[in-house]
Amino acid sequence: MSRGPAPSAVDADVVVLGAGAAGLSLAHRLAETVPGRTVVLVEPPAGPLRPPERTWCHWTRGDDDLGPAVAASWPRLRVHGADGRAVTVDPAPLRYRMIRSADFERLVRARLAAAPGARLLRATAEEVRDTAHGAEVRCVTPDGGALRLTARHVFDSRPLPALPPARTQLLQHFRGWFVRTAAPRFDPSVADLMDFRVPQPRHGLAFGYVLPLAPDRALVEYTEFSRTPLSTEAYEAALRHYCREVLELGAFTVESAEQGVIPMTDGRFPRRAGRSVFRIGTAGGATRPATGYTFAAVQRQSRAVAAALRAGRVSVPPPHGRRSLAMDAVLLRALDTGRVDGPAFFTDLFRRVPAERLLRFLDGGTSLPEEWSVGLRTPVGPMLRTALELPFLPRRHRSTARTARTESTAPSAPTAPTAPTAPTGESHR
């Protein structure tokens, strides 16, 4: 009996699966800093497995080699409390910046094309397994052909089929509109990180998020931290209320939209899936549990992996430190139980903690004394009670466990319907 043609084969030193933020970042760092190594980046072809355009935001010091992909940046940040009072901070030398995925893809692809030994391959990875001398990836090409990749090391950023068991699991779910107003309504020097002047859900918290791109253009988003995502219609209604009643934008049009779900969980994400197979990105725990931010951790991890390979070692360091994860676990549980008021908690942090220190704290870059100083400005009693009970709580799989998702659409009007979301394994932040 004929078995059909044998699959074609490609050999490489490193194979990176997935061309989202984590896959693109690691392939770029490997091609840039590990000369003499062959690197193959596998991205899914056009179809349901290929994510649409999405937005990543993070804060950073000064310029870096990702500058050409930066769509906008802001020197000042603002938080609106539920009482309507605003606190505006200058976190210098840090700046908050936005990178659109299409710009980042163009930047990294150009650098891969110029790097000897680097290759971008469009295929669907279906199976990854260890071999005697490394790992093997079995793929399907866009024309339906079989392709076998062999490598010494495989770094997999594809979304997990299910989140790991956790004591607490919330979702950060959102929908955003890229709006254009008939008159100038935005200050391009200030980004609104959290605006709690929106109706709060019965469980969890909700806030608006505004990133001005010009006096008459911005990304305006409605976000919730809760256990269950909303319907697209519910997000649309919340956005209409926020834009019209809270921001008072007047006449505006929606040029495009994006929607997503980010896991906020104290589950433990293994960074190793085999002897020669490693997980990176959200699948490897890069998403910060209490904030949903991922992009900055991905950059740190990518540089560390590249440095280890350059030194002849294989190492995927944890994206976040133990103290950061422990503090996030306490905060998630306190929010989930309602022991702390979410809007008041985050607003008070921005009012009471120096901005640069707070952002470093949220990014896991503070010292132990600095963390104590931040902790003393939180509701100490409820947080301490939560910390004492955490060791006795079991970790369970949740029926609501979902991987991060995003969608991007271009509605002709604020109420236009959109297509269902598709799994991407990438966070919005």
Short mmCIF file of C-alpha atoms in Angstrom, two decimals, residues 288-290 320-329 360-366 371:
data_model
loop_
_atom_site.label_atom_id
_atom_site.label_comp_id
_atom_site.label_asym_id
_atom_site.label_seq_id
_atom_site.Cartn_x
_atom_site.Cartn_y
_atom_site.Cartn_z
CA ARG A 288 1.87 39.46 34.32
CA PRO A 289 -1.00 37.99 36.37
CA ALA A 290 -2.26 41.18 38.02
CA HIS A 320 8.60 37.26 36.37
CA GLY A 321 10.30 36.92 39.74
CA ARG A 322 8.90 34.89 42.63
CA ARG A 323 8.12 37.93 44.74
CA SER A 324 6.19 39.54 41.89
CA LEU A 325 4.15 36.39 41.30
CA ALA A 326 3.45 36.01 45.02
CA MET A 327 2.20 39.59 45.28
CA ASP A 328 0.08 39.16 42.16
CA ALA A 329 -1.48 36.01 43.61
CA ARG A 360 8.93 49.60 38.03
CA PHE A 361 6.94 47.76 40.69
CA LEU A 362 4.30 46.73 38.15
CA ASP A 363 7.11 45.57 35.86
CA GLY A 364 8.86 43.57 38.60
CA GLY A 365 11.89 45.85 38.73
CA THR A 366 11.81 47.06 42.34
CA GLU A 371 8.10 46.73 47.48
#
